[in-house]
Short mmCIF file of C-alpha atoms in Angstrom, two decimals:
data_model
loop_
_atom_site.label_atom_id
_atom_site.label_comp_id
_atom_site.label_asym_id
_atom_site.label_seq_id
_atom_site.Cartn_x
_atom_site.Cartn_y
_atom_site.Cartn_z
CA UNK A 1 -39.59 22.59 11.83
CA UNK A 2 -36.74 23.26 14.30
CA UNK A 3 -34.25 20.36 14.22
CA UNK A 4 -32.04 21.55 17.08
CA UNK A 5 -33.56 19.19 19.58
CA UNK A 6 -33.22 16.26 17.19
CA UNK A 7 -29.64 17.28 16.39
CA UNK A 8 -28.08 17.98 19.79
CA UNK A 9 -30.97 18.05 22.30
CA UNK A 10 -30.85 21.84 22.53
CA UNK A 11 -33.64 24.27 21.77
CA UNK A 12 -37.33 23.69 22.44
CA UNK A 13 -38.04 19.98 22.94
CA UNK A 14 -40.13 18.19 20.33
CA UNK A 15 -42.85 16.24 22.16
CA UNK A 16 -43.02 13.48 19.56
CA UNK A 17 -39.26 12.95 19.65
CA UNK A 18 -39.31 12.95 23.45
CA UNK A 19 -42.04 10.30 23.39
CA UNK A 20 -40.04 8.20 20.93
CA UNK A 21 -36.94 8.55 23.11
CA UNK A 22 -38.90 7.37 26.11
CA UNK A 23 -40.37 4.32 24.34
CA UNK A 24 -37.24 3.32 22.43
CA UNK A 25 -35.02 3.97 25.45
CA UNK A 26 -36.15 0.60 26.79
CA UNK A 27 -34.10 -1.05 24.04
CA UNK A 28 -30.97 0.90 24.96
CA UNK A 29 -27.66 -0.87 25.53
CA UNK A 30 -27.41 -2.35 29.00
CA UNK A 31 -23.78 -2.27 30.16
CA UNK A 32 -22.29 -5.73 30.37
CA UNK A 33 -18.69 -6.70 31.07
CA UNK A 34 -16.53 -7.67 28.15
CA UNK A 35 -15.60 -11.32 28.30
CA UNK A 36 -12.19 -11.78 26.76
CA UNK A 37 -10.20 -14.98 27.30
CA UNK A 38 -7.45 -14.31 29.84
CA UNK A 39 -4.76 -15.88 27.68
CA UNK A 40 -5.66 -13.74 24.67
CA UNK A 41 -3.04 -11.13 23.77
CA UNK A 42 -3.03 -8.50 21.06
CA UNK A 43 -0.62 -9.54 18.31
CA UNK A 44 2.25 -7.13 17.89
CA UNK A 45 2.07 -4.77 14.95
CA UNK A 46 4.38 -5.97 12.21
CA UNK A 47 7.02 -3.51 11.23
CA UNK A 48 8.05 -3.76 7.60
CA UNK A 49 10.76 -1.09 7.98
CA UNK A 50 13.73 -3.47 8.46
CA UNK A 51 12.62 -5.59 5.51
CA UNK A 52 12.24 -2.49 3.37
CA UNK A 53 15.68 -1.25 4.44
CA UNK A 54 17.27 -4.60 3.51
CA UNK A 55 15.49 -4.68 0.17
CA UNK A 56 16.53 -1.09 -0.58
CA UNK A 57 20.17 -1.85 0.33
CA UNK A 58 20.21 -4.92 -1.92
CA UNK A 59 18.69 -2.97 -4.77
CA UNK A 60 21.21 -0.18 -4.32
CA UNK A 61 24.10 -2.66 -4.26
CA UNK A 62 22.86 -4.37 -7.44
CA UNK A 63 22.45 -1.00 -9.14
CA UNK A 64 25.90 0.17 -8.10
CA UNK A 65 27.43 -3.12 -9.27
CA UNK A 66 25.67 -2.84 -12.61
CA UNK A 67 26.89 0.71 -13.15
CA UNK A 68 30.46 -0.24 -12.15
CA UNK A 69 30.50 -3.19 -14.59
CA UNK A 70 29.12 -0.98 -17.37
CA UNK A 71 31.74 1.70 -16.82
CA UNK A 72 34.52 -0.89 -16.52
CA UNK A 73 33.54 -2.68 -19.72
CA UNK A 74 33.65 0.62 -21.60
CA UNK A 75 37.11 1.63 -20.38
CA UNK A 76 38.85 -1.75 -20.20
CA UNK A 77 39.73 -2.28 -23.94
CA UNK A 78 41.34 1.14 -24.22
CA UNK A 79 43.42 0.56 -21.11
CA UNK A 80 44.47 -2.89 -22.36
CA UNK A 81 45.46 -1.52 -25.76
CA UNK A 82 47.40 1.27 -24.15
CA UNK A 83 49.18 -1.28 -21.98
CA UNK A 84 49.96 -3.38 -25.04
CA UNK A 85 51.45 -0.42 -26.88
CA UNK A 86 53.72 0.56 -24.03
CA UNK A 87 56.91 -1.59 -23.96
CA UNK A 88 57.64 -3.31 -20.71
CA UNK A 89 61.01 -2.63 -19.08
CA UNK A 90 62.06 -6.31 -18.83
CA UNK A 91 61.31 -7.05 -22.48
CA UNK A 92 64.00 -6.90 -25.18
CA UNK A 93 63.38 -4.02 -27.55
CA UNK A 94 62.18 -4.97 -31.01
CA UNK A 95 64.62 -4.49 -33.88
CA UNK A 96 64.24 -1.10 -35.48
CA UNK A 97 62.14 -1.07 -38.61
CA UNK A 98 63.10 1.17 -41.46
CA UNK A 99 60.28 3.31 -42.60
CA UNK A 100 59.69 3.54 -46.32
CA UNK A 101 56.91 4.25 -48.70
CA UNK A 102 56.75 0.59 -49.62
CA UNK A 103 56.42 -0.45 -46.00
CA UNK A 104 53.53 1.41 -44.44
CA UNK A 105 53.24 1.12 -40.69
CA UNK A 106 51.21 -1.76 -39.41
CA UNK A 107 49.19 0.48 -37.15
CA UNK A 108 47.67 3.52 -38.69
CA UNK A 109 45.91 5.56 -36.09
CA UNK A 110 44.85 9.14 -36.13
CA UNK A 111 43.29 11.09 -33.34
CA UNK A 112 40.19 11.59 -35.41
CA UNK A 113 39.48 7.90 -35.86
CA UNK A 114 41.09 6.63 -32.75
CA UNK A 115 38.40 4.14 -31.89
CA UNK A 116 38.22 2.71 -35.42
CA UNK A 117 42.00 2.55 -35.77
CA UNK A 118 42.35 0.88 -32.42
CA UNK A 119 40.47 -2.09 -33.77
CA UNK A 120 43.35 -2.69 -36.34
CA UNK A 121 46.04 -2.92 -33.71
CA UNK A 122 47.46 -6.46 -33.72
CA UNK A 123 48.14 -8.38 -30.56
CA UNK A 124 51.79 -8.36 -29.44
CA UNK A 125 52.66 -11.90 -30.55
CA UNK A 126 51.19 -11.45 -34.01
CA UNK A 127 52.94 -8.16 -34.33
CA UNK A 128 56.31 -9.79 -33.62
CA UNK A 129 55.62 -12.53 -36.16
CA UNK A 130 54.63 -9.94 -38.72
CA UNK A 131 57.84 -8.02 -38.13
CA UNK A 132 59.94 -11.20 -38.50
CA UNK A 133 58.16 -12.07 -41.73
CA UNK A 134 58.78 -8.58 -42.97
CA UNK A 135 62.49 -8.93 -42.17
CA UNK A 136 62.65 -12.20 -44.11
CA UNK A 137 60.93 -10.67 -47.11
CA UNK A 138 63.32 -7.74 -46.99
CA UNK A 139 66.30 -10.12 -46.82
CA UNK A 140 65.02 -12.11 -49.76
CA UNK A 141 64.51 -8.95 -51.76
CA UNK A 142 68.00 -7.77 -50.91
CA UNK A 143 69.53 -11.14 -52.04
CA UNK A 144 67.52 -11.08 -55.24
CA UNK A 145 68.67 -7.54 -55.86
CA UNK A 146 72.31 -8.53 -55.27
CA UNK A 147 72.02 -11.52 -57.62
CA UNK A 148 70.37 -9.39 -60.28
CA UNK A 149 73.13 -6.83 -60.06
CA UNK A 150 75.72 -9.66 -60.27
CA UNK A 151 74.05 -11.06 -63.37
CA UNK A 152 73.95 -7.58 -64.84
CA UNK A 153 77.68 -7.10 -64.25
CA UNK A 154 78.53 -10.50 -65.77
CA UNK A 155 76.46 -9.69 -68.84
CA UNK A 156 78.29 -6.39 -69.27
CA UNK A 157 81.70 -8.15 -69.02
CA UNK A 158 80.65 -10.74 -71.65
CA UNK A 159 79.49 -8.00 -74.01
CA UNK A 160 82.84 -6.16 -73.63
CA UNK A 161 84.73 -9.37 -74.50
CA UNK A 162 82.59 -9.87 -77.66
CA UNK A 163 83.23 -6.28 -78.80
CA UNK A 164 86.97 -6.68 -78.00
CA UNK B 1 -22.69 -3.18 -0.60
CA UNK B 2 -21.85 -2.62 3.03
CA UNK B 3 -22.04 1.16 3.19
CA UNK B 4 -24.24 3.65 1.37
CA UNK B 5 -23.01 6.77 -0.38
CA UNK B 6 -24.53 8.97 2.32
CA UNK B 7 -22.58 7.15 4.97
CA UNK B 8 -19.34 7.59 3.10
CA UNK B 9 -19.91 11.30 2.54
CA UNK B 10 -16.80 12.39 4.36
CA UNK B 11 -13.98 14.84 3.71
CA UNK B 12 -10.57 15.28 5.35
CA UNK B 13 -11.40 18.90 6.20
CA UNK B 14 -14.55 17.86 7.99
CA UNK B 15 -12.64 15.21 9.92
CA UNK B 16 -9.96 17.67 10.93
CA UNK B 17 -12.61 20.08 12.20
CA UNK B 18 -14.31 17.31 14.12
CA UNK B 19 -11.23 16.06 15.97
CA UNK B 20 -12.62 15.80 19.46
CA UNK B 21 -10.78 15.24 22.75
CA UNK B 22 -12.30 11.77 22.60
CA UNK B 23 -10.18 11.04 19.55
CA UNK B 24 -7.05 11.78 21.56
CA UNK B 25 -8.32 9.42 24.26
CA UNK B 26 -8.85 6.71 21.65
CA UNK B 27 -5.32 7.15 20.32
CA UNK B 28 -3.85 6.79 23.81
CA UNK B 29 -6.05 3.78 24.58
CA UNK B 30 -5.31 1.98 21.31
CA UNK B 31 -1.57 2.48 21.80
CA UNK B 32 -1.84 1.24 25.37
CA UNK B 33 -3.70 -1.88 24.26
CA UNK B 34 -1.10 -2.58 21.58
CA UNK B 35 1.53 -2.41 24.30
CA UNK B 36 -0.33 -5.04 26.29
CA UNK B 37 -2.73 -3.03 28.46
CA UNK B 38 -5.99 -5.02 28.48
CA UNK B 39 -7.71 -2.47 30.71
CA UNK B 40 -7.33 0.03 27.89
CA UNK B 41 -9.47 -2.18 25.73
CA UNK B 42 -12.11 -2.41 28.45
CA UNK B 43 -12.24 1.40 28.38
CA UNK B 44 -12.63 1.38 24.59
CA UNK B 45 -15.42 -1.16 25.02
CA UNK B 46 -17.22 1.12 27.50
CA UNK B 47 -16.92 4.03 25.07
CA UNK B 48 -18.00 2.21 21.93
CA UNK B 49 -20.32 -0.59 23.02
CA UNK B 50 -23.47 1.64 22.82
CA UNK B 51 -22.60 2.66 19.26
CA UNK B 52 -21.94 -0.95 18.19
CA UNK B 53 -25.17 -1.99 19.94
CA UNK B 54 -27.12 0.68 18.04
CA UNK B 55 -25.60 -0.25 14.68
CA UNK B 56 -26.54 -3.89 15.25
CA UNK B 57 -30.00 -3.09 16.60
CA UNK B 58 -30.75 -1.28 13.35
CA UNK B 59 -29.97 -4.44 11.39
CA UNK B 60 -30.28 -7.72 13.29
CA UNK B 61 -32.87 -9.26 15.64
CA UNK B 62 -32.75 -7.86 19.14
CA UNK B 63 -32.01 -11.22 20.77
CA UNK B 64 -28.81 -11.57 18.78
CA UNK B 65 -27.43 -8.10 19.45
CA UNK B 66 -25.74 -8.67 22.83
CA UNK B 67 -23.84 -11.75 21.67
CA UNK B 68 -22.79 -10.01 18.48
CA UNK B 69 -21.51 -7.01 20.44
CA UNK B 70 -19.23 -9.36 22.40
CA UNK B 71 -18.13 -11.10 19.20
CA UNK B 72 -17.30 -7.83 17.51
CA UNK B 73 -15.16 -6.58 20.39
CA UNK B 74 -13.45 -9.96 20.62
CA UNK B 75 -12.66 -9.76 16.90
CA UNK B 76 -11.53 -6.14 17.25
CA UNK B 77 -9.16 -7.09 20.06
CA UNK B 78 -7.52 -9.78 17.94
CA UNK B 79 -7.24 -7.52 14.90
CA UNK B 80 -6.31 -4.28 16.63
CA UNK B 81 -2.73 -4.49 15.36
CA UNK B 82 -4.06 -4.12 11.81
CA UNK B 83 -5.59 -0.70 12.60
CA UNK B 84 -3.20 1.81 11.03
CA UNK B 85 -4.72 5.03 12.37
CA UNK B 86 -5.51 4.78 16.06
CA UNK B 87 -7.78 7.83 15.80
CA UNK B 88 -10.01 5.88 13.41
CA UNK B 89 -10.95 3.24 15.98
CA UNK B 90 -14.61 4.35 15.95
CA UNK B 91 -15.16 4.18 12.17
CA UNK B 92 -13.18 0.93 12.09
CA UNK B 93 -15.27 -0.87 14.68
CA UNK B 94 -18.46 0.60 13.19
CA UNK B 95 -17.53 -0.95 9.86
CA UNK B 96 -16.81 -4.29 11.56
CA UNK B 97 -20.29 -4.13 13.14
CA UNK B 98 -21.99 -3.37 9.80
CA UNK B 99 -20.12 -6.18 8.07
CA UNK B 100 -20.94 -8.58 10.89
CA UNK B 101 -24.63 -7.73 10.52
CA UNK B 102 -24.46 -8.52 6.81
CA UNK B 103 -22.70 -11.82 7.58
CA UNK B 104 -25.34 -12.65 10.16
CA UNK B 105 -28.13 -12.31 7.58
CA UNK B 106 -26.14 -14.28 5.01
CA UNK B 107 -25.61 -17.16 7.44
CA UNK B 108 -29.09 -17.22 8.93
CA UNK B 109 -30.96 -17.02 5.63
CA UNK B 110 -32.18 -20.58 5.99
CA UNK B 111 -33.03 -20.43 9.68
CA UNK B 112 -36.41 -19.21 10.87
CA UNK B 113 -36.25 -16.12 13.03
CA UNK B 114 -38.70 -15.43 15.81
CA UNK B 115 -40.24 -11.99 15.52
CA UNK B 116 -39.01 -9.59 18.15
CA UNK B 117 -42.55 -8.64 19.08
CA UNK B 118 -43.27 -12.30 19.94
CA UNK B 119 -40.62 -12.04 22.64
CA UNK B 120 -41.76 -8.69 23.97
CA UNK B 121 -43.76 -9.27 27.10
CA UNK B 122 -45.13 -5.95 28.27
CA UNK B 123 -47.01 -3.41 26.16
CA UNK B 124 -44.34 -0.72 26.37
CA UNK B 125 -41.69 -3.13 25.12
CA UNK B 126 -43.86 -4.38 22.26
CA UNK B 127 -44.54 -0.79 21.18
CA UNK B 128 -40.79 -0.13 21.23
CA UNK B 129 -40.22 -3.22 19.09
CA UNK B 130 -42.92 -2.09 16.69
CA UNK B 131 -41.34 1.34 16.25
CA UNK B 132 -37.92 -0.24 15.90
CA UNK B 133 -39.31 -2.38 13.10
CA UNK B 134 -40.54 0.77 11.37
CA UNK B 135 -37.07 2.28 11.67
CA UNK B 136 -35.48 -0.88 10.30
CA UNK B 137 -37.62 -0.56 7.21
CA UNK B 138 -36.21 2.90 6.48
CA UNK B 139 -33.22 3.33 4.13
CA UNK B 140 -29.97 2.09 5.67
CA UNK B 141 -28.35 5.51 6.16
CA UNK B 142 -31.39 6.79 8.10
CA UNK B 143 -32.01 3.77 10.26
CA UNK B 144 -28.57 3.70 11.82
CA UNK B 145 -28.48 7.39 12.77
CA UNK B 146 -32.06 7.27 14.07
CA UNK B 147 -31.37 4.26 16.29
CA UNK B 148 -28.21 5.86 17.65
CA UNK B 149 -30.15 9.06 18.36
CA UNK B 150 -33.49 7.72 19.62
CA UNK B 151 -32.49 4.41 21.19
CA UNK B 152 -28.94 4.96 22.39
CA UNK B 153 -29.55 8.61 23.22
CA UNK B 154 -26.48 9.92 21.38
CA UNK B 155 -26.52 13.47 20.00
CA UNK B 156 -25.80 14.25 16.35
CA UNK B 157 -22.23 15.50 17.02
CA UNK B 158 -21.54 12.36 19.08
CA UNK B 159 -22.78 10.12 16.28
CA UNK B 160 -20.55 11.96 13.82
CA UNK B 161 -17.49 11.76 16.08
CA UNK B 162 -17.92 8.08 16.90
CA UNK B 163 -18.87 6.73 13.47
CA UNK B 164 -16.51 8.94 11.46
CA UNK B 165 -19.32 10.38 9.35
CA UNK B 166 -19.41 14.12 8.72
CA UNK B 167 -21.67 16.19 10.92
CA UNK B 168 -23.44 17.40 7.78
CA UNK B 169 -24.35 13.92 6.59
CA UNK B 170 -25.49 12.86 10.08
CA UNK B 171 -27.70 15.94 10.28
CA UNK B 172 -29.21 15.28 6.87
CA UNK B 173 -29.77 11.60 7.69
CA UNK B 174 -31.43 12.48 11.01
CA UNK B 175 -33.68 15.11 9.44
CA UNK B 176 -34.78 12.98 6.48
CA UNK B 177 -35.07 9.82 8.55
CA UNK B 178 -37.20 11.54 11.17
CA UNK B 179 -39.43 12.97 8.48
CA UNK B 180 -39.99 9.50 6.99
CA UNK B 181 -40.55 7.99 10.44
CA UNK B 182 -43.15 10.63 11.31
CA UNK B 183 -44.99 9.82 8.09
CA UNK B 184 -45.01 6.12 8.88
CA UNK B 185 -45.93 6.67 12.53
CA UNK B 186 -48.99 8.57 11.31
CA UNK B 187 -50.52 5.19 10.56
CA UNK B 188 -49.97 3.96 14.10
CA UNK B 189 -52.57 4.50 16.71
CA UNK B 190 -51.81 5.72 20.20
CA UNK B 191 -48.65 7.67 19.43
#
């Protein structure tokens, strides 16, 4: 069966299809005007682009803020500690501390364990108090030493008198 | 289900190959309507009213078709801004028509419908109604293409271009539908 006539009305016509077209053609659409209310207007297409742009900007700002805070919180303690270590020009210099084997430094920091050592660094005020306390202890030790040596000398003199 | 698998048998390649000059006209018209040109919609109505009429005729009583055509174009006018691809106006309004036919049957389930052949006055018209009833009893994919071809006088390529179906599926539907119709017409006298 040749379907060309059925498909695009080319080729040899099929009598049965022609007959059907003739009969069913009576039911064909009869042009009628479209009745649309005169006040009816097509709603404008909504553009979501500005909203998307605003949302993207906000998201980007939040992201940038988050990253900045993260980076700042990581670097801030080190900077603060470095600032604490450095003496300020208007401050009076601390009295020099004699180094000895008995008096190890309060801050022991090596490059290898910088981060761990940094946690032992005392705040400035406490450090000053510690240094004052150390001075007092040293003074007390010196007095005790002087008294001991005085007692020792007196004992020696007494012993010489007994022998004499 | 509103559409059968046969009706949805489409591919992007097939669509690209079937881009007709009419599609360009539709794009221009849809854009014009969205910018406030009501005459553009009247032109779209002239182009697509026969297709919508055919789709409805394959599904709902004949007396209801004309009013439904108006309703569908009224609805399409209000919702045109939701159409994303202006070139798809045909498939879009065809789908609205199919869905409206389903809604019609859902709503009028409880009402009693007069048979179309009761209304038909002359013999020729009653025979047309009788054949239309035979077509309506065919599977959905066949009935729509057959009505568009035999009643509305559209060719296969026109049906494909307007409804958005592939030419291949329209051809298959026409061939199989016609074969079934011939078998059923064999029982009718005088044809």
